[in-house]
Tab-separated table of C-alpha atoms and ligand atoms in Angstrom:
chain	number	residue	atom	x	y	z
A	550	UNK	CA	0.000	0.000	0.000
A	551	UNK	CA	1.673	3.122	-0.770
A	552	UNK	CA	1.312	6.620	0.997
A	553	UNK	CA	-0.143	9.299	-0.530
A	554	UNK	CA	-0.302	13.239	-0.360
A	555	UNK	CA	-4.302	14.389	-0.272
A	556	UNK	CA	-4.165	17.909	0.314
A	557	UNK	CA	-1.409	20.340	1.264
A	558	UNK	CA	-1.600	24.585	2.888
A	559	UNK	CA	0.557	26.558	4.336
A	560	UNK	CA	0.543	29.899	6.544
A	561	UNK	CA	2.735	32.788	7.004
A	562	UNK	CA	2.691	35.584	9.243
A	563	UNK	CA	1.333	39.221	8.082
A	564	UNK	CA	4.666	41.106	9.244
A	565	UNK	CA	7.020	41.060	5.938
A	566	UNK	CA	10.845	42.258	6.966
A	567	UNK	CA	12.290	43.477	4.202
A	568	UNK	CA	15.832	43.653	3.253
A	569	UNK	CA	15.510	47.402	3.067
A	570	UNK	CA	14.042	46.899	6.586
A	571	UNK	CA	17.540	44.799	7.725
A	572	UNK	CA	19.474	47.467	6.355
A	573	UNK	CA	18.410	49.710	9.173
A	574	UNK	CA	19.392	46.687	11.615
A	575	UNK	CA	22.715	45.070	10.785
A	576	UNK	CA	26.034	46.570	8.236
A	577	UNK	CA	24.357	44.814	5.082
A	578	UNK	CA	22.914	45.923	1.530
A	579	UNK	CA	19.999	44.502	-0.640
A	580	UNK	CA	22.760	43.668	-3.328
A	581	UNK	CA	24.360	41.469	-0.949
A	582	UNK	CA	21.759	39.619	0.487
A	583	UNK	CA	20.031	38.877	-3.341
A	584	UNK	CA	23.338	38.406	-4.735
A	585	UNK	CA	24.396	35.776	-1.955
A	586	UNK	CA	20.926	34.230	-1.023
A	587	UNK	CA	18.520	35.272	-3.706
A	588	UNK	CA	15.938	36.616	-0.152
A	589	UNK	CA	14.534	39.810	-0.413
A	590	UNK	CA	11.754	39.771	2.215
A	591	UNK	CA	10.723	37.037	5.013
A	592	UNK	CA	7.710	37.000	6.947
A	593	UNK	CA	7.688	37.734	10.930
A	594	UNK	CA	5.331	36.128	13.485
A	595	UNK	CA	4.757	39.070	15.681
A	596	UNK	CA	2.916	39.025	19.437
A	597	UNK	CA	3.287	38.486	22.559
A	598	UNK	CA	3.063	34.461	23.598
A	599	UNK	CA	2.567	32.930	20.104
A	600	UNK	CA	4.577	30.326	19.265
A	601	UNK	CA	5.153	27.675	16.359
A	602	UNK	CA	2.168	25.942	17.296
A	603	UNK	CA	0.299	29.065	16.435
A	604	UNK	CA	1.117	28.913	12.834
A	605	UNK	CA	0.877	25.220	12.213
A	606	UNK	CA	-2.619	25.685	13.614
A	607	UNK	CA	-3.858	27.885	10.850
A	608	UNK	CA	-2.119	25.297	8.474
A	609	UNK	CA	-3.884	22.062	10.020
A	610	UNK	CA	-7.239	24.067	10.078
A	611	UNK	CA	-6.641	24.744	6.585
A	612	UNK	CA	-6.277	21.817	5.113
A	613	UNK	CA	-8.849	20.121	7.414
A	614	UNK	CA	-11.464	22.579	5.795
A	615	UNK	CA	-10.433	22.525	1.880
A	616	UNK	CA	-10.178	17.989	2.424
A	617	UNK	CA	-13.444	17.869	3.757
A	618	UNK	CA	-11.698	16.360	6.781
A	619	UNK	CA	-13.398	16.110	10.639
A	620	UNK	CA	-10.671	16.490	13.426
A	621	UNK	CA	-11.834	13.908	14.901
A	622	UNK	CA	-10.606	11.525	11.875
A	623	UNK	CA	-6.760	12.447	12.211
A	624	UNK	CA	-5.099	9.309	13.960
A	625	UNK	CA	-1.558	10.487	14.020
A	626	UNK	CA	-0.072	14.340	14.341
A	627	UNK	CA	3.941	14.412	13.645
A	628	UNK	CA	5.334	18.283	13.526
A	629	UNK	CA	8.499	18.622	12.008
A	630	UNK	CA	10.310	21.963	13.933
A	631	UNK	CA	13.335	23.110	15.464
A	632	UNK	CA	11.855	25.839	17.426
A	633	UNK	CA	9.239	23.977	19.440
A	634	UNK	CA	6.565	26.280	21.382
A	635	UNK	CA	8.296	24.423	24.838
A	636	UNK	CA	11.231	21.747	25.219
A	637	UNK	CA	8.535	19.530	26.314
A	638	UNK	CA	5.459	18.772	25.504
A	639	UNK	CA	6.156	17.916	21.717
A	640	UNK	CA	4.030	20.667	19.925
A	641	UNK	CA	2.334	18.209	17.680
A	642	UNK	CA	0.418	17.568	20.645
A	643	UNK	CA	-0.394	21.440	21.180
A	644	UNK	CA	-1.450	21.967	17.535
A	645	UNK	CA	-3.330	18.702	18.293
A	646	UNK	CA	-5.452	20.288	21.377
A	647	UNK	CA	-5.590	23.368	19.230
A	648	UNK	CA	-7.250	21.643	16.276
A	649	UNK	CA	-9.674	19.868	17.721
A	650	UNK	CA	-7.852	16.781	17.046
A	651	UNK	CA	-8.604	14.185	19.886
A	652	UNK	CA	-8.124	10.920	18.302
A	653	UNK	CA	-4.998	10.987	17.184
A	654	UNK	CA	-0.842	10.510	19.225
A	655	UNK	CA	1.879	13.418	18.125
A	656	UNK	CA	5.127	13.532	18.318
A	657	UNK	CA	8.163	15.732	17.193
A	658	UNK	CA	10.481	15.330	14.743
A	659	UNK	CA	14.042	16.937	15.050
A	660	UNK	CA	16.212	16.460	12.055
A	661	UNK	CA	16.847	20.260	11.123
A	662	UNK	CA	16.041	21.591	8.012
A	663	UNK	CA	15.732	18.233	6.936
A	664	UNK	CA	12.875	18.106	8.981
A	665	UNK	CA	10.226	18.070	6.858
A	666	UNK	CA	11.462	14.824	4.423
A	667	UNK	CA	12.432	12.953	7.465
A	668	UNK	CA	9.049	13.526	8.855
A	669	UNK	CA	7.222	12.564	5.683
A	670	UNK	CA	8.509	9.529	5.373
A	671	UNK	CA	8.384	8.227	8.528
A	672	UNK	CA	4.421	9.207	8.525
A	673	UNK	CA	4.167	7.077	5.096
A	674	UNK	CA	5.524	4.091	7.168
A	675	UNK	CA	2.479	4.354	9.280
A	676	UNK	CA	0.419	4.523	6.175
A	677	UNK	CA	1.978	2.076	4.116
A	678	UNK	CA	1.631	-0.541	7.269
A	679	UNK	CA	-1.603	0.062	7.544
A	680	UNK	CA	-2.138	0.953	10.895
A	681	UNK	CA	-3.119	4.775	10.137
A	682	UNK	CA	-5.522	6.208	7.921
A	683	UNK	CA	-5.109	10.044	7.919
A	684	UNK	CA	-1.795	11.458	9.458
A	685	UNK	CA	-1.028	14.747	9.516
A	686	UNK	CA	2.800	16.004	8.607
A	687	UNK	CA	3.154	19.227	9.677
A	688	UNK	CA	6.264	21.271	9.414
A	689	UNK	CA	6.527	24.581	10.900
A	690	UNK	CA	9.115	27.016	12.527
A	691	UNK	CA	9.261	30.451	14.372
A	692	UNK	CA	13.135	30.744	13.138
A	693	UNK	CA	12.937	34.378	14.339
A	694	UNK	CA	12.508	33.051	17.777
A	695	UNK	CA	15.934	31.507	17.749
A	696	UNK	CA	17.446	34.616	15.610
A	697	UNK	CA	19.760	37.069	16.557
A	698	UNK	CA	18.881	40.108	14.923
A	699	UNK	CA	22.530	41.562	15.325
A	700	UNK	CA	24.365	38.873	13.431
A	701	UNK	CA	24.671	40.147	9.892
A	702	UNK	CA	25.442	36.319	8.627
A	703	UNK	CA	22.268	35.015	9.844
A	704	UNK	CA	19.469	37.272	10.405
A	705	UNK	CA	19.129	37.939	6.729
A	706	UNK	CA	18.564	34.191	5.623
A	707	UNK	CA	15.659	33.033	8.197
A	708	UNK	CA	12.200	33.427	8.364
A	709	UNK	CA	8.965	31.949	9.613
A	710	UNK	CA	6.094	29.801	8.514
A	711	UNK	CA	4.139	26.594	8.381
A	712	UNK	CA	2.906	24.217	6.201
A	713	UNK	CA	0.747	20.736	6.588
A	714	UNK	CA	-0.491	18.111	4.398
A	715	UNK	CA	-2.622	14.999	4.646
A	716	UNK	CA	-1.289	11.764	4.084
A	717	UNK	CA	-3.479	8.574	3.343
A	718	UNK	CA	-3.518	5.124	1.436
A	719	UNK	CA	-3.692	5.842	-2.182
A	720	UNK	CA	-6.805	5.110	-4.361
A	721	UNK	CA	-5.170	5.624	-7.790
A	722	UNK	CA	-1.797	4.164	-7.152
A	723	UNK	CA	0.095	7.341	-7.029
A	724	UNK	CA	1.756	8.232	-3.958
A	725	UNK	CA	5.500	7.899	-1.992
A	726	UNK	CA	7.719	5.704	-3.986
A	727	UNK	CA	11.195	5.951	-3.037
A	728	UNK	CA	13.874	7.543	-0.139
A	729	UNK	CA	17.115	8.443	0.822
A	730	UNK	CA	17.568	9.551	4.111
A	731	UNK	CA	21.253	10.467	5.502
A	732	UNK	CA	22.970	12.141	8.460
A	733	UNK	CA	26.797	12.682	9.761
A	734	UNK	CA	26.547	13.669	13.387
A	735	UNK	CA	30.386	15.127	12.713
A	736	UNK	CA	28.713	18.023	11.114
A	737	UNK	CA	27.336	19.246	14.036
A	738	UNK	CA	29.747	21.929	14.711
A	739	UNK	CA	29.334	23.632	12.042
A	740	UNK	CA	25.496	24.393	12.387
A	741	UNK	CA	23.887	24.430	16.297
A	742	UNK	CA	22.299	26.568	18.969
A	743	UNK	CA	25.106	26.151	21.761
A	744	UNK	CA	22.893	26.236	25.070
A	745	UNK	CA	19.698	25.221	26.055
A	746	UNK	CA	20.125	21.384	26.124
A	747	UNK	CA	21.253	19.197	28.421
A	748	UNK	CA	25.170	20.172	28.025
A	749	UNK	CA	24.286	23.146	28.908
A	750	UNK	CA	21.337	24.861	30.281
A	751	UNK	CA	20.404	28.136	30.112
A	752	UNK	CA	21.938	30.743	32.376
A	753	UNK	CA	22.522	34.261	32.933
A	754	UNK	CA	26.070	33.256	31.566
A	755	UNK	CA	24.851	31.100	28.372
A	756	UNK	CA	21.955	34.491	27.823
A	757	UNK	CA	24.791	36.661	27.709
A	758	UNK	CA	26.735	34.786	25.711
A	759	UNK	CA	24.024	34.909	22.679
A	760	UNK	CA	24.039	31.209	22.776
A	761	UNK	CA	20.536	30.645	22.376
A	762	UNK	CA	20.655	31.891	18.896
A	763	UNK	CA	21.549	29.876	15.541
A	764	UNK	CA	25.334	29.221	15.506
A	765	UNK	CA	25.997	28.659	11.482
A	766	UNK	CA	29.867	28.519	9.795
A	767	UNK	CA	28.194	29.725	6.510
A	768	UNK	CA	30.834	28.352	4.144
A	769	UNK	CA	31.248	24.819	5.339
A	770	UNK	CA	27.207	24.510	5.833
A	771	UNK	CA	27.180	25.763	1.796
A	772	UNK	CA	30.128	23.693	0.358
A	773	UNK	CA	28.653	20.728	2.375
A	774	UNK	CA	25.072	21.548	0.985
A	775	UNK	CA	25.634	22.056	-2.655
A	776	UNK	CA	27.887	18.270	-2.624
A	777	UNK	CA	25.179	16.535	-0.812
A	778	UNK	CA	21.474	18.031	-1.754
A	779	UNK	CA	22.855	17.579	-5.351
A	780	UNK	CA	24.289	14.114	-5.137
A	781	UNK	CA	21.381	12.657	-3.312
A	782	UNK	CA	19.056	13.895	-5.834
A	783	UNK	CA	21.032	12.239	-8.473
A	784	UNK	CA	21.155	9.272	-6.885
A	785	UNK	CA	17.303	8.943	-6.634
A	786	UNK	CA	16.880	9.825	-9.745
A	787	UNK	CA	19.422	6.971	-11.074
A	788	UNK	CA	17.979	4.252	-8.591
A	789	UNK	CA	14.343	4.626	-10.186
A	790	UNK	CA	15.525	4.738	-13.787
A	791	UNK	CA	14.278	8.667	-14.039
A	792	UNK	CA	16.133	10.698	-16.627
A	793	UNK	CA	15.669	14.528	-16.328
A	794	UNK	CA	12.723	15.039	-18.641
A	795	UNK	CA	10.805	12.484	-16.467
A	796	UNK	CA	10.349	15.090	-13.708
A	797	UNK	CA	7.632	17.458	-13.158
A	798	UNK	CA	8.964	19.054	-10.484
A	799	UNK	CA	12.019	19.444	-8.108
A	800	UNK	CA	11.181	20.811	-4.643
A	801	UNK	CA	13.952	21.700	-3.027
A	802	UNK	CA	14.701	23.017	0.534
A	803	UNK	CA	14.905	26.702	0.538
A	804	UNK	CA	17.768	27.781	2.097
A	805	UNK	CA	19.853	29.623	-0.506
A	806	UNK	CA	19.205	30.213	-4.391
A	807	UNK	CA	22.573	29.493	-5.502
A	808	UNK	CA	22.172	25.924	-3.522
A	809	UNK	CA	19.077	25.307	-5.148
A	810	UNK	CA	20.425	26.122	-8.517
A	811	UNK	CA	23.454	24.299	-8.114
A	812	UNK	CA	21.072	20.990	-7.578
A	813	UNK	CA	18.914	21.453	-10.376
A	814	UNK	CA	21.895	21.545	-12.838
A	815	UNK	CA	23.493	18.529	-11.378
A	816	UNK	CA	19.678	17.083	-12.226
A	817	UNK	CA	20.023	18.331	-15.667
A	818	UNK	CA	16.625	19.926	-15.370
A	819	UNK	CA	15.445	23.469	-16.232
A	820	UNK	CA	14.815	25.916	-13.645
A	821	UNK	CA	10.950	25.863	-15.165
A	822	UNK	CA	10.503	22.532	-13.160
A	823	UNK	CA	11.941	24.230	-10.011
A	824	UNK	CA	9.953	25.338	-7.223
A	825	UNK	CA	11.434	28.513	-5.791
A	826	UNK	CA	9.839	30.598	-3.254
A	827	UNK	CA	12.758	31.979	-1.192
A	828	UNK	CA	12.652	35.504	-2.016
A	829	UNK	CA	9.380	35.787	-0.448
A	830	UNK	CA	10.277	33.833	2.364
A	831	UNK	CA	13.729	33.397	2.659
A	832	UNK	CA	15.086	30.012	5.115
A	833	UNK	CA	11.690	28.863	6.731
A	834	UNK	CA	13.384	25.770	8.071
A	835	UNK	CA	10.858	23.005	8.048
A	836	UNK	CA	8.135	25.426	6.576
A	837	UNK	CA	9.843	25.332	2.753
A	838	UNK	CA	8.930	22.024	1.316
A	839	UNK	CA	4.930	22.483	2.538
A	840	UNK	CA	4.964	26.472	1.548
A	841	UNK	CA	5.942	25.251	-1.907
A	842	UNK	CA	4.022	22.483	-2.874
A	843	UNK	CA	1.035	24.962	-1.191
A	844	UNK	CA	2.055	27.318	-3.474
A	845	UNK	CA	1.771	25.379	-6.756
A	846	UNK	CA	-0.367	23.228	-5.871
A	847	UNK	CA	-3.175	24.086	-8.504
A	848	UNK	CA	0.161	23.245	-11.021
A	849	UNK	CA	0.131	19.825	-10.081
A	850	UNK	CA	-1.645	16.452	-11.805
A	851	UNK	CA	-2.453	13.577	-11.082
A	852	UNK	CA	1.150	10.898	-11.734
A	853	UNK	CA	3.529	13.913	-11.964
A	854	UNK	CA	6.947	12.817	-10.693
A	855	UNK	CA	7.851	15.152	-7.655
A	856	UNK	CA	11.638	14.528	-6.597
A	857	UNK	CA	11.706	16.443	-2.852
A	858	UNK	CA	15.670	17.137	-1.841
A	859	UNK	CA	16.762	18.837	1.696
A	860	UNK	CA	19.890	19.612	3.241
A	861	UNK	CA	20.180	20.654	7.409
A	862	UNK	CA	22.108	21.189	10.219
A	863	UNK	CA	23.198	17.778	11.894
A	864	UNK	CA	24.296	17.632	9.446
A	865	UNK	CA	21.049	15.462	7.156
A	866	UNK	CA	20.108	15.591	4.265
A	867	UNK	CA	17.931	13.331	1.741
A	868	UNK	CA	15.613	13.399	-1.328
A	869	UNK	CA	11.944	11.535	-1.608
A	870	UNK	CA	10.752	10.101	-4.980
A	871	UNK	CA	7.021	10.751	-5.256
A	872	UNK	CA	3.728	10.564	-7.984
A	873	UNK	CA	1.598	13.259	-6.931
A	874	UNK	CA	-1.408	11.768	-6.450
A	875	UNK	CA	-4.744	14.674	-7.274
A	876	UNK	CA	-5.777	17.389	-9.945
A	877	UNK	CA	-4.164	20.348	-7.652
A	878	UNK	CA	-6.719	22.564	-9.509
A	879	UNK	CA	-9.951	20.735	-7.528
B	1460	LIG	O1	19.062	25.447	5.842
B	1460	LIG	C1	20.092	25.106	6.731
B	1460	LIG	C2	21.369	24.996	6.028
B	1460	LIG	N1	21.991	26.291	5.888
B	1460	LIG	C3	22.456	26.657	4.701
B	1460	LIG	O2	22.261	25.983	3.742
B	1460	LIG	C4	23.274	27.928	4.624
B	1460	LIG	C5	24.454	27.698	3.721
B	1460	LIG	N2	25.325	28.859	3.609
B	1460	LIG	C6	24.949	29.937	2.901
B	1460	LIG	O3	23.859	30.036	2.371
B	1460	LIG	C7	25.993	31.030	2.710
B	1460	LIG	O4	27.235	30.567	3.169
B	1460	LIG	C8	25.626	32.354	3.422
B	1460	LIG	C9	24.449	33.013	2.744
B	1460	LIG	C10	25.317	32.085	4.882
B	1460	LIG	C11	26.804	33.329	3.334
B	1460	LIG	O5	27.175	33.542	1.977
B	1460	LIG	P1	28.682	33.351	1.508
B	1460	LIG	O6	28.732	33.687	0.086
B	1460	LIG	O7	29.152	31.982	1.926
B	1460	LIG	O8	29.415	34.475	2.321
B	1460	LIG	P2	30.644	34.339	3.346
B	1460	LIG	O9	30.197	33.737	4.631
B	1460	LIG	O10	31.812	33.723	2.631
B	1460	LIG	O11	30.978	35.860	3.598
B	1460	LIG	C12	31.546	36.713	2.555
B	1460	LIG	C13	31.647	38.120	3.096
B	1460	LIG	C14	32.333	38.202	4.462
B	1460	LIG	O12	33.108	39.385	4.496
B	1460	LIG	P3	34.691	39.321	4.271
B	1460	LIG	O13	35.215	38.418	5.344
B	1460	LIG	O14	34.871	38.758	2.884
B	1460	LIG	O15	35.096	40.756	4.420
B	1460	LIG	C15	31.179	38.336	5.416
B	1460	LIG	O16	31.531	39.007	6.604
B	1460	LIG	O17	30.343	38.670	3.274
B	1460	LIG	C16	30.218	39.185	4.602
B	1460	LIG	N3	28.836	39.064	5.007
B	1460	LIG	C17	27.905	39.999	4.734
B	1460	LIG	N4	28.002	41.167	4.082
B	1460	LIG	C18	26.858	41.890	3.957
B	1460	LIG	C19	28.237	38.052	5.686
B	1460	LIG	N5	26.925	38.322	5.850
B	1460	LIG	C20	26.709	39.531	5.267
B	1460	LIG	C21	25.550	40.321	5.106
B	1460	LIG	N6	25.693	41.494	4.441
B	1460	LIG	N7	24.338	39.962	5.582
């Protein structure tokens, strides 16, 4: 039985932060940030006590109203995030109470920006067993929650937003088809947030420090990322027999244009079959892959092949082999 995608939306906060904005904030220019990261603007989830949770929420209610879908069918919540609205309880369970969603167990799922595809396919397993019916995969982030808004080299990339879709047992055949999944643990140094865990808890010491905040060596995170989103895509693309003009779409992780490019011409495919959102958005963490198939959604049909690719801190990184399954225009 194979796993399919039945509906997809996404949400982003009002607030847009410019890069004109961020010029007023940190010593950078619009040329560098477009030049560097193809961003412009990013979208800011503003208020007192709202949290990740709070986004997903108008996601999950979304898609719950445009599937036809009751709460009480969902039988399994799993929220992709790295900014969770508390260590513990695992927000899937919050957007969960939030949604009306009583029948259902939620966990989290921590694999960075990788996040999303990790979580996706571990849902299908659920599907494809056939113990669940309708599981919601729900990636989301408040990356501005975790952002230091006087570090130049990362405040410019990260943004906020969430995105859900319902998975189910395909009707027509179409559905998840293939993975890769990967991680190297050695990586972690190069992309963290230093305190807060177990090593070492927050204190006066660890607040002053700025080590709540994203921790990113730029370079090594983008030489890494280019080498691995690419050759991962490649290799699912070789493993099912798919030559370039077999794909509908690529949906990559959005976490820099020149990253995404770099992918799609190891591929061999044109940048038409690319989905690329970042300048409106910039790095949403595990909000990218849902914003963009939300986004051209009414673009998709019914057997297209969908090759998803993402690359994270950890570091992981992986690419899932899909047939979208619906007329995204109904
Ligand atoms: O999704 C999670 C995975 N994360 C990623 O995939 C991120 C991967 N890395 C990247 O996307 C890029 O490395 C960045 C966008 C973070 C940085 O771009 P870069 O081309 O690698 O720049 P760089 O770090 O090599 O910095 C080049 C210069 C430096 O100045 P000097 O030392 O040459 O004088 C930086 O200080 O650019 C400077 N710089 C900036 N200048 C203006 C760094 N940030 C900025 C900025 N505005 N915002």
């Amino acid at each position: 039985m194979k796993a399919a995608i039945t509906g997809v939306h996404g949400f982003v906060p009002d607030y847009i932060l410019t890069n004109e904005e961020l010029t007023r904030m940190v010593d950078t220019t619009d040329e560098w940030i477009t030049a560097r990261t193809g961003i412009k603007e990013r979208h800011i989830l503003r208020g007192e006590g709202l949290g990740t949770s709070d986004m997903a929420v108008e996601a999950v209610k979304g898609l719950l109203n445009k599937t036809g879908t009751s709460p009480e069918e969902i039988d399994l919540v799993i929220c992709a995030t790295v900014t969770p609205d508390m260590t513990y309880p695992a927000t899937a369970n919050i957007i969960a109470d939030k949604a009306g969603i009583k029948n259902a167990f939620g966990f989290d799922l921590n694999a960075a920006c990788s996040g999303f595809i990790y979580t996706l396919v571990t849902a299908s397993k659920f599907i494809e067993s056939g113990t669940h019916k309708k599981v919601l995969v729900v990636g989301a982030d408040k990356m501005s929650s975790i952002v230091d808004y006087s570090d130049r080299t990362t405040c410019v990339i990260f943004g906020d937003a969430a995105g859900a879709l319902l998975l189910e047992p395909s009707k027509n055949g179409y559905g998840i088809i293939d993975s890769i999944l990967r991680s190297d643990g050695s990586g972690r140094q190069h992309l963290h947030q230093k305190a807060g865990g177990s090593v070492r808890p927050a204190s006066r010491e660890t607040v002053d420090a700025k080590e709540h905040f994203v921790y990113q060596e730029g370079q090594a995170v983008f030489k890494f990322a280019v080498m691995n989103m690419a050759d991962v895509s490649v290799e699912i693309m070789e493993k099912n027999n798919l030559k370039s003009n077999d794909i509908a779409w690529l949906v990559p992780h959005q976490a820099n244009l020149r990253i995404i490019d770099a992918t799609a011409r190891r591929m061999g495919i044109s940048k038409e079959q690319v989905m690329v959102n970042i300048q409106r958005y910039g790095n949403t963490t595990n909000g990218t892959i849902p914003m963009c198939l939300y986004e051209w959604e009414n673009k998709l049909r019914p057997g297209d092949n969908l090759i998803l690719a993402a690359f994270g801190g950890g570091f992981t990184w992986g690419s899932v082999y899909l047939k979208w399954a619906y007329d995204g225009n109904n």
